[in-house]
């Protein structure tokens, strides 16, 4: 006899063993009622009333097969439950982990949110967020302060309705959406109190993850102060232009109306001298001569003054100037006075700089002719003109000139009478002279003219000297000039 | 040949002293001109067009030469010069600018508008004489003027 391979504790096995065996009813009694019913029905159809007794072995085999099948079903079922439970547990763990993460993120987000909100509310600039149509979606505290409207009065309202020119404001928003940003777009805000505030609108488009515009975040800056500063600057410029125009007018008046009476004095004193002829004596002739001379000097002074004012009123644009070329022209002009004084002029290499050529010529001509003029009686003049590139750190030009610019020194050195350096300021002042007219002629104009020209070129002029030991005039000039010249009358 | 009539010189000049200086210089040179004066550009054009107080031909014989000052009241010299040179009947009269201005702008504008010559008023009387002598000799002894040509 073979042992049936089922577990001892398999459900129903012990009961099966304890039951009387072999009858049909006993079998049917072990089956579920419906199945037994079907079997009975089948037997009836086949005309079988009694099933012959089945052999023990066959019976056990059949029962075992049935039981094993049942067992397998039960086992599979249990197994399925077990797996399901396990899966659920895994999922639950994932959910728990995930929710912990979410909580952390939420906390972080909240912190960030608070931080951003604080930042937005404490910042001085107005921050306005709108959707792409321009409807306000968020504002900060500064917005409320500037506009006078509170949060709820602003949110949901069209951005453009708060400006004097709504169409322009609307166009601004549209531009941000199409061009992704806008800078310093000028608008005039109308506050709740009815004030008009000039503002500059700077904005950037907000994009979603797919790069589609979803809104506009913009900064509205109160530019009243800037506008006022611009206004002040504009007025000052106007003022300056007006005063320049007046100066020009003055120059014109000086050149014509002041010269006119002088010319008459000259003409009629001359006429008098001619008509009187031999009828006047030497002393009377001298008086007339002095009158004429004084008128002539005044004429020169007026001409000098006019030339001085023309440095700025009749200024020409700066161009590249080769000072060597300018120097050659000056030398040819002064050839006669070099010969007359028996002097000598030595010229070194000079730079090419951005300047006004005629004015450079005036400077070099004045300095050179001074060098020739103020020579010691016993010694013919020797004037040396040379230049050097100035090492940058030694500059002290009161902030004049621009960074990255090169500065040249042009030195005019003579062996003449020299002067006390305590008079340094005086010699560069208009009509100031250190010598009597009878010793050295001139109106005291030359160096003042030089200084004004050099300063118009953002440069500097000074001199070193000792009486009897000659003088060196040092002109410092930048190689390049600023694009826009500041006109100072 | 020439009809012996005194050429008329018309001086447009508001400054009485300059008028005097020119007149005396002319006398000094013993030129025999009929010198007449107008005080500004408007008067000059009235004279030439025989308008206003210059209606009668006797009071305004056509000048052979105009001496024109630039700085004058009402209508200045350049404006008058422009008007004269745009007038078909007047544009032939030679115009000599006689002014105090030696400015480049004035010199260029004057010649551009058709002035025949540009002279700067001298300071000394002897220079006035010299100038008048040169101008008088040139225009009345050497140059042929439109009025003479018309008559011959």
Coordinates of C-alpha atoms in Angstrom, one line a residue, chain A residues 44-489:
Chain A
X44 CA -29.8 9.4 -13.2
X45 CA -29.3 10.3 -16.8
X46 CA -27.0 7.3 -17.4
X47 CA -29.4 5.1 -15.5
X48 CA -26.8 4.4 -12.8
X49 CA -28.4 3.9 -9.4
X50 CA -25.5 2.6 -7.6
X51 CA -21.9 2.9 -8.3
X52 CA -20.0 -0.2 -7.8
X53 CA -17.6 -0.1 -4.9
X54 CA -14.3 1.3 -5.8
X55 CA -11.1 -0.3 -4.9
X56 CA -9.3 1.1 -1.9
X57 CA -6.3 2.1 -3.8
X58 CA -8.3 3.8 -6.6
X59 CA -10.3 5.6 -4.0
X60 CA -7.3 6.9 -2.1
X61 CA -5.7 8.0 -5.4
X62 CA -8.9 9.8 -6.5
X63 CA -9.3 11.5 -3.1
X64 CA -5.7 12.5 -2.9
X65 CA -5.9 14.0 -6.4
X66 CA -8.9 16.0 -5.4
X67 CA -7.4 17.0 -2.1
X68 CA -4.1 18.1 -3.7
X69 CA -6.0 20.2 -6.2
X70 CA -7.9 21.8 -3.4
X71 CA -4.7 22.2 -1.4
X72 CA -3.0 23.9 -4.4
X73 CA -5.9 26.2 -4.8
X74 CA -5.8 27.2 -1.1
X75 CA -2.0 27.6 -1.2
X76 CA -2.1 29.8 -4.3
X77 CA -4.7 31.9 -2.7
X78 CA -2.7 32.4 0.5
X79 CA 0.3 33.1 -1.5
X80 CA -1.4 35.7 -3.5
X81 CA -2.6 37.4 -0.4
X82 CA 0.8 37.3 1.1
X83 CA 2.4 38.9 -2.0
X84 CA -0.4 41.5 -2.1
X85 CA 0.2 42.4 1.5
X86 CA 3.9 42.6 0.9
X87 CA 3.4 44.9 -2.1
X88 CA 1.1 47.1 -0.1
X89 CA 3.7 47.4 2.6
X90 CA 6.4 48.4 0.1
X91 CA 4.0 51.0 -1.3
X92 CA 3.1 52.2 2.1
X93 CA 6.7 52.7 3.0
X94 CA 7.3 54.6 -0.2
X95 CA 4.3 56.8 0.5
X96 CA 5.6 57.5 4.0
X97 CA 9.0 58.3 2.7
X98 CA 7.6 60.5 0.0
X99 CA 5.3 62.4 2.4
X100 CA 8.3 63.0 4.7
X101 CA 10.1 64.4 1.7
X102 CA 7.1 66.5 0.8
X103 CA 6.8 67.9 4.3
X104 CA 10.5 68.9 4.2
X105 CA 10.0 70.5 0.8
X106 CA 6.9 72.3 1.9
X107 CA 8.7 73.6 5.0
X108 CA 11.6 74.7 2.8
X109 CA 9.2 76.3 0.3
X110 CA 7.5 78.1 3.1
X111 CA 10.8 79.4 4.3
X112 CA 11.7 80.5 0.8
X113 CA 8.3 82.0 0.4
X114 CA 8.6 84.0 3.6
X115 CA 12.1 85.0 2.6
X116 CA 10.9 86.2 -0.8
X117 CA 7.9 88.0 0.6
X118 CA 10.1 89.7 3.2
X119 CA 12.6 90.6 0.5
X120 CA 9.9 91.9 -1.8
X121 CA 8.2 93.9 0.9
X122 CA 11.4 95.4 2.3
X123 CA 12.8 96.4 -1.0
X124 CA 12.6 100.0 -1.9
X125 CA 11.8 99.3 -5.6
X126 CA 8.3 98.6 -6.7
X127 CA 7.7 95.1 -7.9
X128 CA 4.7 94.2 -9.9
X129 CA 3.8 90.8 -11.4
X130 CA 1.2 90.6 -14.1
X131 CA -0.1 87.9 -16.5
X132 CA 0.7 88.2 -20.2
X133 CA -2.4 90.3 -20.7
X134 CA -1.2 92.8 -18.1
X135 CA -3.5 92.0 -15.3
X136 CA -1.8 92.5 -12.0
X137 CA -1.2 89.2 -10.1
X138 CA 1.1 90.3 -7.3
X139 CA 2.6 93.5 -5.9
X140 CA 4.9 94.3 -3.1
X141 CA 4.7 96.7 -0.2
X142 CA 6.6 99.4 -2.1
X143 CA 4.0 99.3 -4.8
X144 CA 1.4 100.2 -2.2
X145 CA 3.5 103.0 -0.8
X146 CA 4.2 104.5 -4.3
X147 CA 0.8 104.2 -5.8
X148 CA -1.2 104.8 -2.6
X149 CA -3.5 101.8 -3.5
X150 CA -3.5 98.8 -1.3
X151 CA -2.8 95.2 -2.3
X152 CA -6.5 94.3 -2.9
X153 CA -7.1 97.4 -5.0
X154 CA -4.3 96.5 -7.3
X155 CA -4.5 92.8 -7.8
X156 CA -6.7 91.7 -10.6
X157 CA -6.6 95.2 -12.1
X158 CA -5.1 96.0 -15.5
X159 CA -1.6 97.3 -15.1
X160 CA -1.9 100.0 -17.8
X161 CA -4.9 101.8 -16.2
X162 CA -2.6 103.3 -13.6
X163 CA -0.6 105.4 -16.1
X164 CA -1.3 108.7 -17.9
X165 CA -0.7 106.9 -21.2
X166 CA -2.4 103.5 -20.9
X167 CA -1.7 102.6 -24.5
X168 CA 2.0 103.1 -24.0
X169 CA 1.9 101.0 -20.8
X170 CA 0.0 98.3 -22.6
X171 CA 2.5 98.3 -25.4
X172 CA 5.3 98.0 -22.8
X173 CA 3.9 94.8 -21.4
X174 CA 3.3 93.4 -24.9
X175 CA 6.9 94.2 -25.7
X176 CA 8.1 92.3 -22.6
X177 CA 6.1 89.3 -23.8
X178 CA 7.4 89.4 -27.3
X179 CA 11.0 90.6 -26.7
X180 CA 11.4 88.9 -23.2
X181 CA 12.5 92.1 -21.5
X182 CA 12.3 95.8 -21.4
X183 CA 14.6 98.4 -19.9
X184 CA 14.0 101.9 -18.6
X185 CA 10.6 102.3 -20.3
X186 CA 9.4 105.7 -19.2
X187 CA 5.8 106.1 -18.0
X188 CA 4.0 108.5 -15.8
X189 CA 2.2 106.8 -12.9
X190 CA -1.0 108.3 -11.5
X191 CA -1.2 107.7 -7.7
X192 CA -4.4 107.2 -5.8
X193 CA -4.0 110.8 -4.6
X194 CA -3.9 112.0 -8.2
X195 CA -0.2 112.8 -8.2
X196 CA 1.8 112.1 -11.4
X197 CA 5.1 110.3 -10.8
X198 CA 7.6 109.8 -13.6
X199 CA 8.7 106.1 -13.5
X200 CA 11.1 103.8 -15.4
X201 CA 9.7 100.3 -16.0
X202 CA 12.1 97.4 -16.2
X203 CA 10.6 94.0 -16.7
X204 CA 11.3 90.4 -17.7
X205 CA 9.0 87.8 -19.0
X206 CA 8.2 84.8 -16.7
X207 CA 8.3 81.5 -18.5
X208 CA 6.9 78.1 -17.6
X209 CA 8.9 74.8 -17.8
X210 CA 8.2 74.6 -21.5
X211 CA 9.4 78.1 -22.2
X212 CA 6.0 79.6 -22.7
X213 CA 5.4 83.1 -21.4
X214 CA 3.0 83.0 -18.4
X215 CA 3.5 86.4 -17.0
X216 CA 5.7 89.5 -16.5
X217 CA 7.6 90.5 -13.5
X218 CA 8.5 94.2 -13.5
X219 CA 10.2 96.8 -11.5
X220 CA 8.7 100.3 -11.5
X221 CA 11.2 102.8 -10.4
X222 CA 10.4 106.3 -9.3
X223 CA 12.7 108.5 -11.4
X224 CA 11.4 111.9 -10.2
X225 CA 14.8 112.8 -8.8
X226 CA 16.6 111.7 -11.9
X227 CA 14.1 113.7 -14.0
X228 CA 14.7 116.7 -11.7
X229 CA 18.4 116.3 -12.0
X230 CA 18.0 116.1 -15.8
X231 CA 15.9 119.2 -15.7
X232 CA 18.5 121.1 -13.6
X233 CA 21.2 119.9 -15.9
X234 CA 19.2 121.0 -18.9
X235 CA 18.6 124.5 -17.4
X236 CA 22.3 124.8 -16.5
X237 CA 23.2 123.8 -20.0
X238 CA 20.8 126.4 -21.4
X239 CA 22.2 129.0 -19.0
X240 CA 25.7 128.1 -20.1
X241 CA 24.7 128.4 -23.7
X242 CA 23.1 131.7 -23.1
X243 CA 26.1 133.0 -21.3
X244 CA 28.3 131.8 -24.1
X245 CA 26.1 133.5 -26.6
X246 CA 26.3 136.7 -24.5
X247 CA 30.1 136.4 -24.4
X248 CA 30.1 136.0 -28.2
X249 CA 27.8 139.0 -28.4
X250 CA 30.3 140.9 -26.1
X251 CA 33.2 139.9 -28.3
X252 CA 31.3 141.2 -31.3
X253 CA 30.5 144.5 -29.5
X254 CA 34.2 144.7 -28.4
X255 CA 35.4 144.1 -31.9
X256 CA 33.1 146.7 -33.6
X257 CA 31.5 149.2 -31.3
X258 CA 34.5 149.7 -29.0
X259 CA 36.9 149.9 -31.9
X260 CA 34.9 152.4 -33.8
X261 CA 35.4 155.4 -31.4
X262 CA 39.1 154.5 -31.1
X263 CA 39.5 154.6 -34.9
X264 CA 37.9 158.1 -34.8
X265 CA 40.4 159.3 -32.2
X266 CA 43.2 158.0 -34.3
X267 CA 41.9 159.4 -37.6
X268 CA 41.1 162.9 -36.3
X269 CA 44.3 163.2 -34.2
X270 CA 46.1 162.3 -37.4
X271 CA 44.1 164.8 -39.4
X272 CA 44.9 167.4 -36.9
X273 CA 48.5 166.7 -37.1
X274 CA 48.3 167.0 -40.9
X275 CA 46.3 170.2 -41.1
X276 CA 48.3 171.9 -38.3
X277 CA 51.5 171.0 -40.1
X278 CA 54.1 173.5 -39.2
X279 CA 51.8 175.6 -37.0
X280 CA 52.3 173.4 -34.0
X281 CA 55.5 173.0 -32.0
X282 CA 57.4 169.9 -31.0
X283 CA 55.6 169.6 -27.6
X284 CA 52.1 169.8 -29.1
X285 CA 53.1 167.3 -31.7
X286 CA 54.3 165.0 -28.9
X287 CA 50.9 165.3 -27.2
X288 CA 49.1 164.3 -30.4
X289 CA 51.6 161.4 -30.9
X290 CA 50.9 160.1 -27.3
X291 CA 47.2 160.3 -28.0
X292 CA 47.6 158.3 -31.1
X293 CA 49.8 155.8 -29.3
X294 CA 47.4 155.3 -26.5
X295 CA 44.5 154.7 -28.9
X296 CA 46.7 152.2 -30.7
X297 CA 47.5 150.3 -27.5
X298 CA 43.8 150.2 -26.6
X299 CA 43.1 148.8 -30.1
X300 CA 45.7 146.1 -29.4
X301 CA 44.1 145.3 -26.0
X302 CA 40.7 145.0 -27.5
X303 CA 42.0 142.7 -30.2
X304 CA 43.8 140.6 -27.6
X305 CA 40.7 140.4 -25.5
X306 CA 38.7 139.4 -28.5
X307 CA 41.3 136.7 -29.4
X308 CA 41.1 135.5 -25.8
X309 CA 37.3 135.1 -25.8
X310 CA 37.4 133.4 -29.2
X311 CA 39.4 130.5 -27.8
X312 CA 36.1 129.0 -26.5
X313 CA 33.4 130.9 -28.4
X314 CA 34.9 130.2 -31.9
X315 CA 36.3 126.8 -31.0
X316 CA 36.9 124.3 -33.8
X317 CA 36.7 120.6 -33.4
X318 CA 39.7 118.6 -32.3
X319 CA 41.7 116.7 -34.9
X320 CA 45.0 114.7 -35.0
X321 CA 47.7 117.3 -35.0
X322 CA 51.4 116.6 -35.7
X323 CA 53.1 119.2 -33.4
X324 CA 56.3 118.8 -35.5
X325 CA 54.4 120.2 -38.5
X326 CA 52.9 123.0 -36.3
X327 CA 56.4 123.8 -35.0
X328 CA 57.8 124.1 -38.6
X329 CA 55.1 126.7 -39.4
X330 CA 55.8 128.6 -36.2
X331 CA 59.5 128.7 -37.0
X332 CA 58.9 130.0 -40.5
X333 CA 56.7 132.8 -39.0
X334 CA 59.3 133.7 -36.4
X335 CA 62.3 133.4 -38.8
X336 CA 62.7 137.2 -38.9
X337 CA 62.7 137.7 -35.1
X338 CA 65.1 134.8 -34.7
X339 CA 67.4 136.5 -37.1
X340 CA 67.0 139.9 -35.5
X341 CA 67.9 138.7 -32.1
X342 CA 70.7 136.5 -33.4
X343 CA 69.1 133.6 -31.6
X344 CA 69.0 129.9 -32.1
X345 CA 66.1 127.5 -31.8
X346 CA 66.6 123.7 -31.3
X347 CA 63.5 121.5 -31.8
X348 CA 63.3 117.9 -30.7
X349 CA 60.8 115.3 -31.7
X350 CA 57.2 116.4 -30.8
X351 CA 54.2 114.1 -30.5
X352 CA 51.0 113.9 -32.5
X353 CA 48.0 114.6 -30.3
X354 CA 44.3 115.3 -30.7
X355 CA 43.9 119.1 -30.6
X356 CA 42.8 122.2 -32.4
X357 CA 45.7 123.0 -34.8
X358 CA 45.4 126.8 -34.9
X359 CA 45.3 126.9 -31.1
X360 CA 48.4 124.6 -30.8
X361 CA 50.1 127.0 -33.1
X362 CA 49.2 130.0 -30.9
X363 CA 50.6 128.2 -27.8
X364 CA 53.9 127.2 -29.5
X365 CA 54.2 130.6 -31.2
X366 CA 53.7 132.5 -27.9
X367 CA 56.1 130.3 -25.9
X368 CA 58.8 130.5 -28.6
X369 CA 58.5 134.2 -29.1
X370 CA 58.6 134.8 -25.4
X371 CA 61.8 132.8 -25.3
X372 CA 63.2 134.9 -28.0
X373 CA 61.9 138.2 -26.6
X374 CA 63.0 137.9 -22.9
X375 CA 66.7 137.3 -23.6
X376 CA 69.5 138.8 -21.6
X377 CA 70.9 141.9 -23.3
X378 CA 74.5 140.5 -23.4
X379 CA 73.5 137.0 -24.7
X380 CA 71.6 136.0 -27.9
X381 CA 68.6 133.7 -27.1
X382 CA 68.8 130.0 -27.3
X383 CA 65.4 128.2 -27.1
X384 CA 65.1 124.5 -26.9
X385 CA 61.7 122.8 -27.6
X386 CA 61.3 119.1 -26.8
X387 CA 58.8 116.6 -25.4
X388 CA 58.5 113.5 -23.3
X389 CA 55.8 111.0 -22.6
X390 CA 54.7 111.4 -19.0
X391 CA 54.7 108.3 -16.8
X392 CA 51.1 107.9 -15.7
X393 CA 51.5 107.9 -11.8
X394 CA 53.2 111.3 -11.6
X395 CA 50.0 113.0 -13.0
X396 CA 48.5 115.6 -10.9
X397 CA 45.9 117.2 -13.1
X398 CA 43.1 117.8 -10.6
X399 CA 41.1 115.0 -12.1
X400 CA 41.2 116.5 -15.6
X401 CA 41.8 114.2 -18.5
X402 CA 40.5 110.6 -18.9
X403 CA 41.7 107.3 -17.7
X404 CA 43.8 105.3 -20.1
X405 CA 44.9 108.5 -21.8
X406 CA 48.5 109.3 -22.5
X407 CA 49.9 112.6 -21.4
X408 CA 52.8 114.4 -23.1
X409 CA 54.9 117.1 -21.7
X410 CA 56.1 119.8 -24.1
X411 CA 59.0 121.8 -22.7
X412 CA 60.1 125.2 -24.0
X413 CA 63.4 126.1 -22.4
X414 CA 65.3 129.4 -22.8
X415 CA 68.4 131.0 -21.5
X416 CA 66.8 134.4 -20.9
X417 CA 66.2 136.7 -18.0
X418 CA 64.0 134.3 -16.1
X419 CA 61.7 135.4 -13.2
X420 CA 61.0 134.8 -9.5
X421 CA 58.8 131.8 -9.2
X422 CA 56.6 133.6 -6.7
X423 CA 55.1 135.4 -9.7
X424 CA 54.2 132.1 -11.4
X425 CA 50.4 132.7 -11.0
X426 CA 50.7 136.3 -12.1
X427 CA 52.4 135.6 -15.5
X428 CA 49.5 133.4 -16.6
X429 CA 46.9 136.0 -15.7
X430 CA 45.3 138.2 -18.4
X431 CA 47.2 141.5 -19.0
X432 CA 49.5 140.9 -16.0
X433 CA 53.1 141.8 -16.8
X434 CA 56.4 141.6 -14.9
X435 CA 58.2 144.2 -16.9
X436 CA 57.7 147.8 -18.0
X437 CA 56.5 148.4 -21.5
X438 CA 59.6 150.3 -22.3
X439 CA 61.8 147.2 -21.6
X440 CA 59.7 144.5 -23.2
X441 CA 56.7 145.3 -25.4
X442 CA 53.4 143.4 -25.2
X443 CA 50.0 143.5 -23.5
X444 CA 50.5 140.6 -21.1
X445 CA 48.2 138.5 -23.1
X446 CA 50.4 135.6 -24.5
X447 CA 50.6 133.3 -21.5
X448 CA 47.0 133.9 -20.4
X449 CA 46.0 132.8 -23.9
X450 CA 48.3 129.8 -23.7
X451 CA 46.8 128.8 -20.4
X452 CA 43.2 129.1 -21.6
X453 CA 44.0 127.1 -24.7
X454 CA 45.9 124.3 -22.8
X455 CA 43.0 124.1 -20.3
X456 CA 40.5 123.8 -23.1
X457 CA 42.5 120.8 -24.2
X458 CA 42.2 119.3 -20.7
X459 CA 45.9 120.0 -20.1
X460 CA 48.1 122.0 -17.8
X461 CA 50.8 124.7 -18.1
X462 CA 53.4 125.8 -15.6
X463 CA 57.0 127.0 -15.6
X464 CA 60.2 126.7 -13.7
X465 CA 62.6 129.6 -13.5
X466 CA 65.2 131.6 -11.7
X467 CA 66.1 135.2 -12.4
X468 CA 69.0 135.4 -14.8
X469 CA 69.0 131.6 -15.3
X470 CA 66.4 131.2 -18.0
X471 CA 62.9 129.7 -17.8
X472 CA 61.4 126.4 -18.8
X473 CA 57.7 126.4 -19.7
X474 CA 56.0 123.0 -19.3
X475 CA 52.8 122.2 -21.2
X476 CA 51.1 118.9 -20.3
X477 CA 48.6 117.7 -22.9
X478 CA 46.6 114.5 -23.3
X479 CA 47.0 112.5 -26.5
X480 CA 43.2 112.1 -26.8
X481 CA 40.3 114.4 -26.1
X482 CA 36.9 113.5 -24.7
X483 CA 34.1 112.9 -27.2
X484 CA 32.0 115.7 -25.8
X485 CA 33.6 118.9 -24.8
X486 CA 32.3 120.6 -21.7
X487 CA 31.8 124.2 -22.7
X488 CA 32.8 126.5 -19.9
X489 CA 32.5 130.2 -20.5

